[in-house]
Amino acid sequence: MKKLLEITKGNRLLYILAILATGVATFISMLEPLVIKITIDSIIGNKPINEAAVIVNFVESLGGRTVLAKNLWVCAICLVALTSLRGVFLYIQGKLSAEATESMAKNIRVKLYNHIQRLPYKYHVNAESGDLIQRCTSDVDTIRRFFANQMVQIGKCIFMVVFAFVMMLSMNVKMTFISIITVPIVFVFSYVFFYKVKSTFQIADEQEGALTSVIEQNLTGVRVVKAFGREEFEIEKFEKENKKFRDLNYNVAKLMSTFWASSDFLCTFQIGLSLVFGIYFTVHGQITLGMLVAFNTYVGRLIWPIRQLGRILSDMGKMTVSLKRVNAIFAEEEEKEYGKVLEPEIKGKLSFENVSFEYEENMPVLEDISFNVNKGETVAIVGPTGSGKSSLIHLLLRLYDYKSGSIKVDGVELKDISREWIRSNVGIVLQEPFLYSRTIKDNIKMAKLDADDNEIVRATSMAAVHEVITSFEEGYDTIVGEKGVTLSGGQRQRVAIARTLIKNLPILIFDDSLSAVDAETDKIIRGELEKRSKGVTTFIISHRISTVMDADKIVVLNHGKIEAIGKHSELIKKDGVYKRIWQIQNSKEEEKEEKLA
């Protein structure tokens, strides 16, 4: 209930008004059988009207029993008027609940999306995109459907049971208790059903998340699937997960059908029992014919909400599962600032002092890293795969915080600088750049929304991609596919470089972002960067020695530790990782030249 109250915050008044409107509509519906009873017993028949004084006065205001007996159409008009009035309140209830529900669903989606944006990088690394998508769409929609269809129905059921029970009790106590014999059985049955459907639906809902993940991964990796001819394998994998999903949903359907069949039997049995005893009591003069008709109507209206309880509990079971899955995301802590949250002027001078870092306890990724970077220097980070190159950059961007040691940016401790501030002053180009399914111009302008055409051309020229873009039929208005799939790997990287270069940032990071371009283009881009990067601190991560050999400082990492620091001319004279990489790549280049010759 606490979670439900949190969700309905801001829309509670609308829900209360909708439930009140339902209460009025339900009360009016309870007057309809009363009109029929009075008409049969006292207008057509000759029984005295033994109802509340307000009803007796109303009959007298219409002319009394004698006048109404000659004008039965007046009774029909009363029924039509009551039904119409009930319809008005049902419309009000529907409008209010729909407005409240859609507003609530919108708020959940916005809150959920905002929360996901603020979750730490570590969460996104471990989370499955397909499952996240399913929680943000299907699970939110399950919650929405419950509040749209069943939330007000709970109020309606309560009103119906109370009003029907009171009306029946006022007419005949013995018939009332006969008419509710099976009610406790239905309640217990519904309670057991609620817990069974809840656990069954949770398994089915989680399988839907797994199925969504399979689809998302297949669509994302369509190039790999096509390249390796894995279509049949992916189809089989999807069919396997889809079969699991179907079987689990079939279990839910079987559970539902069992409940509906059993509850229908109990409800029909109750109506039949009430009818049999009602006829018996009518024949023996214990109740009137009008009372029998009214009782039969009230029993139907008493049984309906009890039968509806199954649907409410079923949807509530699904909703609680979905709510739990959505709340699991909300339970994740957002990225927090632990330092002083400073926003100092960043010029590009950095200092790493005995920095250590680990993703998991007692499994160090970086150990005792120490080196200095002056403003405007180009620093290359080289090392074998898994040596900690990208992890070092993650620390600089505060995607993770270092375990021990110190990183200072222009003399200020990195942990004391606002995450948002440091990231807004550092430009990064990744090995696998992400492009949106928009125009090339839109993708470049995402880094600087107010950039003009001259700035865009200047950035693309430095990234050696301007001529490529202008060769397209639509030029800069060419729409790239999702994740830039319609561009080659090198073109994507160069567009991403242009997107980073369009902002004049004090620190630039190129994380193996020239790996997909040829050596000649690599040289052109590096030459342009040297011209543009005067006074800009630049980090280059690369496995290609030709890319890093002109750097002011080369940091060689091996097994999370610094093996050597120096210039290219110094490092090739020392035995170690750098010299081995250079010898291997140099020998390959010589072989190519010999073959070409």
XYZ file of C-alpha atoms in Angstrom:
597
model
C 0.000 0.000 0.000
C 2.926 2.304 0.742
C 4.274 1.762 -2.773
C 0.830 2.334 -4.266
C 0.511 5.611 -2.397
C 3.953 6.686 -3.647
C 2.977 5.918 -7.238
C -0.335 7.807 -7.076
C 1.281 10.902 -5.559
C 0.035 13.962 -7.422
C -3.026 12.101 -8.762
C -4.639 10.900 -5.539
C -7.424 13.502 -5.605
C -8.452 12.376 -9.105
C -8.544 8.738 -7.961
C -10.572 9.651 -4.852
C -13.074 11.604 -6.968
C -13.257 8.699 -9.451
C -13.981 6.254 -6.613
C -16.602 8.608 -5.172
C -18.242 8.852 -8.607
C -18.230 5.038 -8.721
C -19.840 4.973 -5.290
C -22.658 7.268 -6.439
C -23.153 5.205 -9.620
C -23.244 1.990 -7.555
C -25.766 3.468 -5.091
C -28.012 4.485 -7.992
C -27.752 0.969 -9.454
C -29.030 -0.390 -6.125
C -32.180 1.747 -6.408
C -33.180 0.139 -9.719
C -34.195 -3.268 -8.233
C -36.060 -1.351 -5.506
C -38.175 0.421 -8.162
C -38.971 -2.973 -9.725
C -39.901 -4.449 -6.327
C -42.251 -1.542 -5.463
C -43.797 -1.659 -8.949
C -44.541 -5.406 -8.729
C -45.642 -5.534 -5.082
C -47.289 -2.164 -4.476
C -48.214 -0.616 -7.836
C -49.340 -3.694 -9.773
C -50.032 -5.608 -6.536
C -51.721 -4.314 -3.396
C -48.968 -4.620 -0.816
C -48.276 -1.478 1.239
C -44.974 0.331 0.595
C -42.770 -0.612 3.546
C -39.774 1.481 2.544
C -38.065 4.589 3.842
C -40.194 7.698 4.272
C -38.370 9.481 1.464
C -39.447 6.758 -0.994
C -43.067 6.833 0.239
C -43.127 10.629 -0.141
C -41.650 10.353 -3.648
C -44.401 7.888 -4.703
C -47.038 10.207 -3.268
C -45.555 13.164 -5.168
C -46.070 11.208 -8.413
C -49.764 10.768 -7.640
C -49.792 7.778 -5.342
C -50.235 4.065 -6.037
C -53.574 4.449 -7.785
C -52.299 6.968 -10.357
C -49.102 5.011 -10.982
C -51.062 1.755 -11.472
C -52.866 3.446 -14.419
C -49.624 4.984 -15.704
C -46.961 2.285 -15.442
C -44.856 4.184 -17.972
C -43.939 6.561 -15.113
C -42.173 3.650 -13.359
C -40.368 2.879 -16.619
C -39.293 6.528 -16.881
C -37.919 6.316 -13.333
C -35.813 3.283 -14.310
C -34.549 5.047 -17.451
C -33.742 8.197 -15.435
C -31.819 6.183 -12.817
C -29.887 4.293 -15.525
C -29.048 7.536 -17.339
C -27.892 9.202 -14.128
C -25.756 6.165 -13.341
C -24.240 6.427 -16.822
C -23.282 10.068 -16.195
C -21.395 9.180 -13.017
C -19.723 6.206 -14.725
C -18.540 8.575 -17.472
C -17.133 10.945 -14.826
C -15.412 8.018 -13.136
C -13.923 6.807 -16.434
C -12.672 10.266 -17.387
C -11.098 10.969 -13.999
C -9.428 7.556 -13.656
C -8.083 7.704 -17.241
C -6.628 11.173 -16.655
C -5.050 10.094 -13.359
C -3.694 6.827 -14.769
C -2.090 8.294 -17.896
C -0.561 11.094 -15.837
C 0.780 8.559 -13.338
C 2.251 6.340 -16.096
C 3.904 9.385 -17.681
C 5.410 10.362 -14.335
C 6.765 6.837 -13.779
C 8.372 6.765 -17.243
C 9.953 10.208 -16.779
C 11.166 9.400 -13.276
C 12.492 6.020 -14.411
C 14.310 7.452 -17.431
C 15.839 10.277 -15.382
C 16.954 7.814 -12.707
C 18.567 5.507 -15.288
C 20.458 8.472 -16.749
C 21.919 9.220 -13.320
C 22.917 5.669 -12.434
C 26.663 4.999 -12.247
C 28.573 3.645 -15.227
C 29.160 0.378 -13.343
C 25.419 -0.345 -13.300
C 25.072 0.050 -17.076
C 28.094 -2.178 -17.694
C 26.421 -5.053 -15.807
C 22.790 -4.444 -16.850
C 21.137 -6.090 -19.857
C 19.693 -3.519 -22.241
C 16.791 -5.757 -23.296
C 15.717 -6.347 -19.698
C 15.940 -2.610 -18.929
C 13.818 -1.812 -21.996
C 11.242 -4.410 -20.932
C 11.018 -2.923 -17.425
C 10.596 0.596 -18.811
C 7.883 -0.431 -21.295
C 6.027 -3.680 -20.591
C 6.279 -3.501 -16.790
C 5.238 0.152 -16.676
C 2.309 -0.691 -18.966
C 1.258 -3.530 -16.641
C 1.177 -1.053 -13.752
C -0.760 1.420 -15.932
C -3.363 -1.202 -16.895
C -3.961 -2.127 -13.256
C -4.559 1.469 -12.229
C -6.678 2.134 -15.337
C -8.905 -0.948 -15.048
C -8.775 -2.324 -11.522
C -7.900 0.467 -9.085
C -11.364 2.046 -9.318
C -12.939 -1.414 -9.589
C -11.690 -2.163 -6.071
C -13.768 0.779 -4.816
C -16.685 -0.342 -6.963
C -16.545 -3.866 -5.534
C -16.487 -2.571 -1.969
C -19.448 -0.246 -2.616
C -21.415 -3.005 -4.375
C -20.903 -5.565 -1.615
C -21.775 -3.081 1.139
C -24.831 -1.570 -0.628
C -26.185 -4.923 -1.823
C -25.706 -6.519 1.601
C -27.451 -3.594 3.358
C -30.382 -3.596 0.878
C -30.810 -7.383 1.161
C -30.532 -7.298 4.944
C -33.224 -4.615 5.114
C -35.612 -6.869 3.146
C -35.058 -10.335 4.668
C -32.315 -11.509 7.055
C -32.760 -15.248 6.377
C -32.553 -14.836 2.581
C -29.532 -12.560 2.976
C -27.461 -15.199 4.776
C -28.538 -17.889 2.333
C -27.376 -15.598 -0.477
C -23.839 -15.243 0.904
C -23.058 -18.868 1.848
C -20.392 -19.313 -0.854
C -18.854 -15.838 -0.431
C -16.218 -16.881 2.179
C -15.221 -19.841 -0.033
C -14.719 -17.533 -3.036
C -12.646 -15.126 -0.920
C -10.317 -17.892 0.314
C -10.062 -19.316 -3.211
C -9.225 -15.856 -4.596
C -6.569 -15.304 -1.910
C -4.782 -18.563 -2.802
C -5.097 -17.763 -6.508
C -3.494 -14.327 -5.983
C -0.261 -15.802 -4.612
C -0.098 -18.517 -7.264
C -0.610 -16.123 -10.182
C 1.893 -13.674 -8.679
C 4.757 -16.196 -8.600
C 3.828 -17.673 -12.000
C 3.628 -14.269 -13.645
C 6.979 -13.204 -12.176
C 8.711 -16.110 -13.929
C 6.884 -15.274 -17.188
C 7.729 -11.576 -16.878
C 11.428 -12.307 -16.344
C 11.380 -14.602 -19.374
C 9.882 -11.759 -21.426
C 12.907 -9.674 -20.381
C 15.232 -12.486 -21.541
C 13.367 -12.676 -24.862
C 13.654 -8.914 -25.346
C 17.402 -9.162 -24.638
C 17.802 -11.807 -27.365
C 16.016 -9.564 -29.885
C 17.986 -6.460 -28.842
C 21.344 -8.274 -29.055
C 20.499 -9.757 -32.437
C 19.483 -6.414 -33.925
C 22.515 -4.668 -32.419
C 24.921 -7.328 -33.687
C 23.308 -7.828 -37.098
C 26.645 -7.264 -38.873
C 28.311 -10.054 -36.902
C 25.344 -12.366 -37.479
C 25.464 -11.747 -41.229
C 29.257 -11.870 -41.433
C 29.471 -15.292 -39.765
C 26.291 -16.695 -41.318
C 24.711 -17.242 -37.902
C 21.124 -16.533 -38.961
C 19.920 -20.097 -38.324
C 21.653 -20.205 -34.938
C 20.029 -16.900 -33.915
C 16.626 -18.104 -35.141
C 16.966 -21.297 -33.082
C 18.050 -19.305 -30.034
C 15.042 -16.999 -30.417
C 12.662 -19.929 -30.922
C 14.008 -21.583 -27.769
C 13.455 -18.461 -25.645
C 10.105 -17.797 -27.339
C 8.958 -21.361 -26.557
C 9.864 -20.840 -22.896
C 7.899 -17.578 -22.909
C 4.901 -19.269 -24.543
C 4.933 -22.178 -22.059
C 5.161 -19.833 -19.068
C 2.291 -17.696 -20.388
C 0.340 -20.887 -21.015
C 0.811 -21.753 -17.335
C -0.600 -18.339 -16.410
C -3.536 -18.934 -18.787
C -4.213 -22.387 -17.282
C -4.180 -20.916 -13.797
C -6.580 -18.180 -14.900
C -8.942 -20.627 -16.611
C -8.976 -22.860 -13.505
C -9.900 -19.901 -11.350
C -12.586 -18.583 -13.706
C -14.178 -22.019 -14.141
C -14.201 -22.678 -10.389
C -15.400 -19.192 -9.432
C -18.098 -19.306 -12.146
C -19.333 -22.606 -10.736
C -19.438 -21.217 -7.181
C -21.163 -18.003 -8.297
C -23.722 -19.824 -10.454
C -24.325 -22.266 -7.605
C -24.917 -19.331 -5.246
C -27.418 -17.688 -7.646
C -29.208 -21.025 -8.113
C -29.315 -21.644 -4.364
C -30.751 -18.183 -3.697
C -33.331 -18.646 -6.458
C -34.476 -22.073 -5.171
C -34.885 -20.847 -1.596
C -36.445 -17.593 -2.836
C -39.099 -19.463 -4.829
C -39.776 -21.710 -1.847
C -40.194 -18.710 0.484
C -42.383 -16.916 -2.097
C -44.699 -19.937 -2.532
C -45.092 -20.175 1.245
C -45.762 -16.435 1.558
C -42.603 -15.595 3.525
C -41.456 -13.083 0.884
C -43.261 -11.275 -1.924
C -42.775 -11.811 -5.662
C -41.283 -8.325 -5.995
C -38.840 -9.106 -3.193
C -37.819 -12.316 -4.983
C -37.062 -10.373 -8.198
C -35.159 -7.709 -6.253
C -33.244 -10.330 -4.240
C -32.285 -12.179 -7.411
C -30.933 -8.901 -8.866
C -29.035 -8.033 -5.675
C -27.506 -11.524 -5.481
C -26.192 -11.064 -9.035
C -24.738 -7.699 -8.079
C -23.240 -9.153 -4.891
C -21.695 -12.109 -6.734
C -20.277 -9.971 -9.595
C -17.718 -8.081 -7.477
C -16.706 -11.286 -5.713
C -16.124 -12.925 -9.098
C -14.417 -9.721 -10.293
C -12.137 -10.095 -7.290
C -10.314 -12.823 -9.219
C -9.509 -10.466 -12.092
C -8.513 -7.727 -9.654
C -6.214 -10.086 -7.736
C -4.819 -11.477 -10.980
C -3.955 -8.024 -12.288
C -2.739 -7.019 -8.834
C -0.398 -10.022 -8.793
C 1.006 -9.005 -12.174
C 1.206 -5.381 -11.088
C 3.108 -6.183 -7.880
C 5.652 -8.200 -9.877
C 6.093 -5.371 -12.384
C 6.230 -2.813 -9.569
C 8.931 -4.872 -7.865
C 10.994 -4.989 -11.084
C 10.616 -1.233 -11.631
C 11.420 -0.503 -7.981
C 14.568 -2.628 -8.331
C 15.849 0.067 -10.699
C 14.784 2.870 -8.357
C 16.548 1.043 -5.519
C 19.869 1.443 -7.330
C 21.764 4.419 -5.950
C 22.352 7.305 -8.315
C 25.860 8.540 -8.969
C 26.747 10.611 -5.910
C 29.279 13.316 -5.261
C 31.438 12.543 -2.248
C 33.973 15.380 -2.467
C 33.611 19.131 -2.371
C 31.896 19.273 -5.815
C 34.213 21.997 -7.084
C 34.145 23.543 -10.551
C 37.695 24.904 -10.981
C 39.113 26.307 -14.203
C 40.630 23.348 -16.036
C 43.701 24.082 -18.146
C 45.057 20.553 -18.652
C 47.826 19.930 -16.127
C 47.493 16.500 -14.502
C 49.313 14.563 -11.826
C 48.930 10.843 -11.039
C 50.453 9.839 -7.699
C 50.475 6.187 -6.547
C 47.022 5.550 -8.046
C 45.542 2.066 -7.512
C 42.172 0.749 -8.684
C 40.198 -2.501 -8.755
C 36.805 -3.491 -10.136
C 36.487 -6.390 -7.705
C 37.900 -6.850 -4.236
C 41.525 -8.033 -4.179
C 41.763 -8.048 -7.989
C 43.824 -4.926 -8.796
C 43.614 -3.498 -12.309
C 45.990 -0.564 -11.733
C 48.751 -0.484 -9.123
C 50.890 2.411 -7.957
C 50.489 4.528 -11.122
C 52.523 7.769 -10.988
C 53.318 10.265 -13.754
C 52.808 13.959 -14.531
C 51.313 15.648 -17.583
C 51.951 19.293 -18.406
C 49.395 21.506 -20.078
C 49.420 21.029 -23.847
C 51.375 17.756 -23.800
C 50.413 14.764 -25.901
C 50.623 11.616 -23.814
C 50.362 8.165 -25.370
C 49.324 5.143 -23.317
C 50.545 1.842 -24.721
C 50.343 -1.717 -23.481
C 48.983 -5.190 -24.204
C 45.289 -5.986 -23.952
C 44.107 -5.971 -20.328
C 46.997 -3.859 -19.074
C 44.634 -1.152 -17.725
C 44.815 1.528 -20.456
C 41.059 2.191 -20.706
C 40.655 1.844 -16.919
C 43.100 4.728 -16.459
C 40.902 6.902 -18.707
C 37.764 5.783 -16.831
C 39.321 7.176 -13.666
C 40.091 10.502 -15.338
C 36.425 10.810 -16.414
C 35.268 9.721 -12.946
C 33.295 6.827 -14.377
C 34.953 5.037 -11.477
C 36.797 6.459 -8.460
C 40.316 5.266 -7.647
C 40.789 3.159 -4.533
C 43.952 4.872 -3.296
C 46.463 7.463 -4.377
C 45.767 10.856 -5.891
C 44.870 12.341 -9.257
C 45.099 16.108 -9.433
C 43.803 18.317 -12.239
C 45.520 21.719 -12.170
C 46.359 21.133 -8.521
C 42.798 20.162 -7.480
C 42.020 16.626 -6.269
C 39.915 14.891 -8.931
C 37.477 13.459 -6.349
C 36.711 17.026 -5.240
C 35.751 18.089 -8.773
C 32.115 17.675 -9.880
C 31.656 14.664 -12.165
C 29.536 16.703 -14.541
C 32.141 19.490 -14.605
C 35.155 17.263 -15.352
C 33.253 15.396 -18.067
C 32.173 18.671 -19.676
C 35.847 19.660 -19.903
C 37.148 16.379 -21.293
C 36.455 15.250 -24.845
C 36.676 11.524 -25.591
C 36.523 9.513 -28.798
C 36.022 5.784 -28.261
C 37.164 2.878 -30.403
C 33.531 1.991 -31.097
C 31.880 5.413 -31.445
C 28.118 5.708 -31.104
C 26.199 7.661 -33.754
C 22.466 8.352 -33.621
C 20.103 7.586 -36.470
C 20.077 11.218 -37.591
C 21.917 13.356 -40.126
C 25.696 13.636 -40.001
C 25.318 17.334 -39.162
C 22.990 16.550 -36.236
C 25.431 13.966 -34.886
C 28.323 16.448 -34.978
C 26.263 19.277 -33.462
C 25.273 17.124 -30.468
C 28.520 18.225 -28.803
C 27.761 21.888 -29.508
C 24.154 22.647 -30.404
C 24.835 26.237 -31.484
C 27.702 25.329 -33.837
C 27.492 27.014 -37.262
C 28.373 25.439 -40.630
C 31.902 26.907 -40.620
C 32.695 25.292 -37.266
C 31.339 21.973 -38.494
C 33.427 22.075 -41.687
C 36.526 23.057 -39.699
C 36.019 20.090 -37.325
C 35.379 17.582 -40.133
C 38.412 18.866 -42.054
C 40.635 18.242 -39.014
C 39.110 14.758 -38.762
C 39.842 14.160 -42.486
C 36.195 13.373 -43.206
C 34.913 16.578 -44.884
C 35.601 15.359 -48.424
C 34.003 12.000 -47.672
C 30.820 13.698 -46.402
C 30.560 16.072 -49.362
C 30.854 13.079 -51.730
C 27.532 11.768 -50.390
C 24.436 12.742 -52.354
C 22.859 14.483 -49.348
C 26.186 15.757 -47.947
C 25.950 16.771 -44.308
C 22.193 16.041 -44.392
C 22.853 12.346 -45.033
C 20.978 10.254 -42.460
C 23.178 7.556 -40.975
C 21.619 4.269 -39.902
C 21.162 3.226 -36.294
C 24.544 3.457 -34.525
C 25.971 4.792 -37.813
C 25.644 1.381 -39.478
C 25.492 2.894 -43.001
C 28.993 4.348 -42.588
C 32.237 2.394 -42.617
C 34.146 1.897 -39.366
C 36.718 4.541 -40.306
C 34.029 7.035 -41.350
C 32.194 6.551 -38.055
C 35.389 7.128 -36.099
C 36.217 10.290 -38.027
C 32.691 11.713 -37.599
C 33.015 10.983 -33.862
C 36.401 12.745 -33.812
C 34.849 15.781 -35.535
C 32.053 15.752 -32.945
C 34.660 15.931 -30.161
C 36.863 18.519 -31.871
C 33.990 20.963 -32.451
C 34.206 21.887 -28.767
C 37.372 23.648 -27.644
C 38.107 21.473 -24.629
C 41.294 21.593 -22.522
C 41.677 17.784 -22.423
C 41.158 15.333 -25.296
C 41.210 11.534 -25.139
C 41.473 9.261 -28.167
C 40.810 5.715 -26.930
C 42.119 3.623 -29.849
C 39.881 5.811 -32.007
C 42.143 5.709 -35.095
C 42.240 1.913 -35.301
C 39.761 1.717 -38.189
C 41.498 4.279 -40.473
C 44.379 3.587 -42.800
C 47.935 4.703 -42.014
C 47.803 7.680 -44.400
C 44.545 9.029 -42.931
C 45.913 8.375 -39.450
C 48.937 10.568 -40.285
C 46.732 13.352 -41.698
C 44.489 13.386 -38.617
C 47.459 13.402 -36.229
C 49.000 16.297 -38.190
C 45.774 18.296 -37.928
C 45.507 17.484 -34.244
C 49.036 18.765 -33.642
C 48.150 22.068 -35.313
C 44.880 22.400 -33.412
C 46.025 21.009 -30.086
C 48.493 23.716 -29.074
C 47.771 24.194 -25.376
C 45.395 21.186 -25.312
C 46.386 18.154 -23.249
C 45.865 15.069 -25.386
C 45.803 11.396 -24.410
C 46.172 8.800 -27.167
C 45.562 5.119 -26.493
C 46.653 2.936 -29.368
C 48.251 -0.391 -30.294
C 49.746 1.198 -33.401
C 53.267 2.545 -32.767
C 53.073 4.892 -35.766
C 50.148 6.642 -34.047
C 51.953 7.277 -30.762
C 55.592 7.682 -31.777
C 55.384 11.499 -32.008
C 53.860 11.892 -28.529
C 55.654 14.079 -25.979
C 55.451 11.260 -23.468
C 54.668 7.556 -23.826
C 53.425 5.624 -20.788
C 53.869 1.856 -21.152
C 51.515 -0.238 -19.012
C 51.931 -3.943 -18.339
C 49.745 -5.972 -15.930
C 48.367 -2.778 -14.395
C 51.753 -1.262 -13.623
C 53.922 1.315 -15.368
C 56.760 -0.518 -17.077
C 58.380 2.535 -18.666
C 57.854 6.221 -19.445
C 59.677 8.160 -22.140
C 59.807 9.222 -25.778
C 59.744 6.838 -28.708
C 63.482 7.233 -29.362
C 64.220 6.287 -25.757
C 61.828 3.374 -25.390
C 62.939 1.469 -28.504
C 66.399 1.215 -26.947
C 65.118 -0.464 -23.793
C 64.031 -4.079 -23.569
C 60.341 -4.382 -22.769
C 56.780 -4.391 -24.114
C 57.171 -1.230 -26.203
C 60.323 -2.420 -27.981
C 58.734 -5.814 -28.754
C 55.594 -4.188 -30.209
C 57.725 -1.805 -32.272
C 59.912 -4.635 -33.622
C 56.890 -6.746 -34.589
C 55.097 -3.862 -36.325
C 58.324 -2.586 -37.921
C 59.163 -6.033 -39.344
C 55.655 -6.297 -40.823
C 56.027 -2.914 -42.480
C 59.372 -3.970 -43.972
C 57.824 -7.167 -45.307
C 55.041 -5.139 -46.960
C 57.564 -2.776 -48.543
C 59.614 -5.723 -49.873
C 56.491 -7.300 -51.393
C 55.441 -3.983 -52.943
C 58.967 -3.521 -54.348
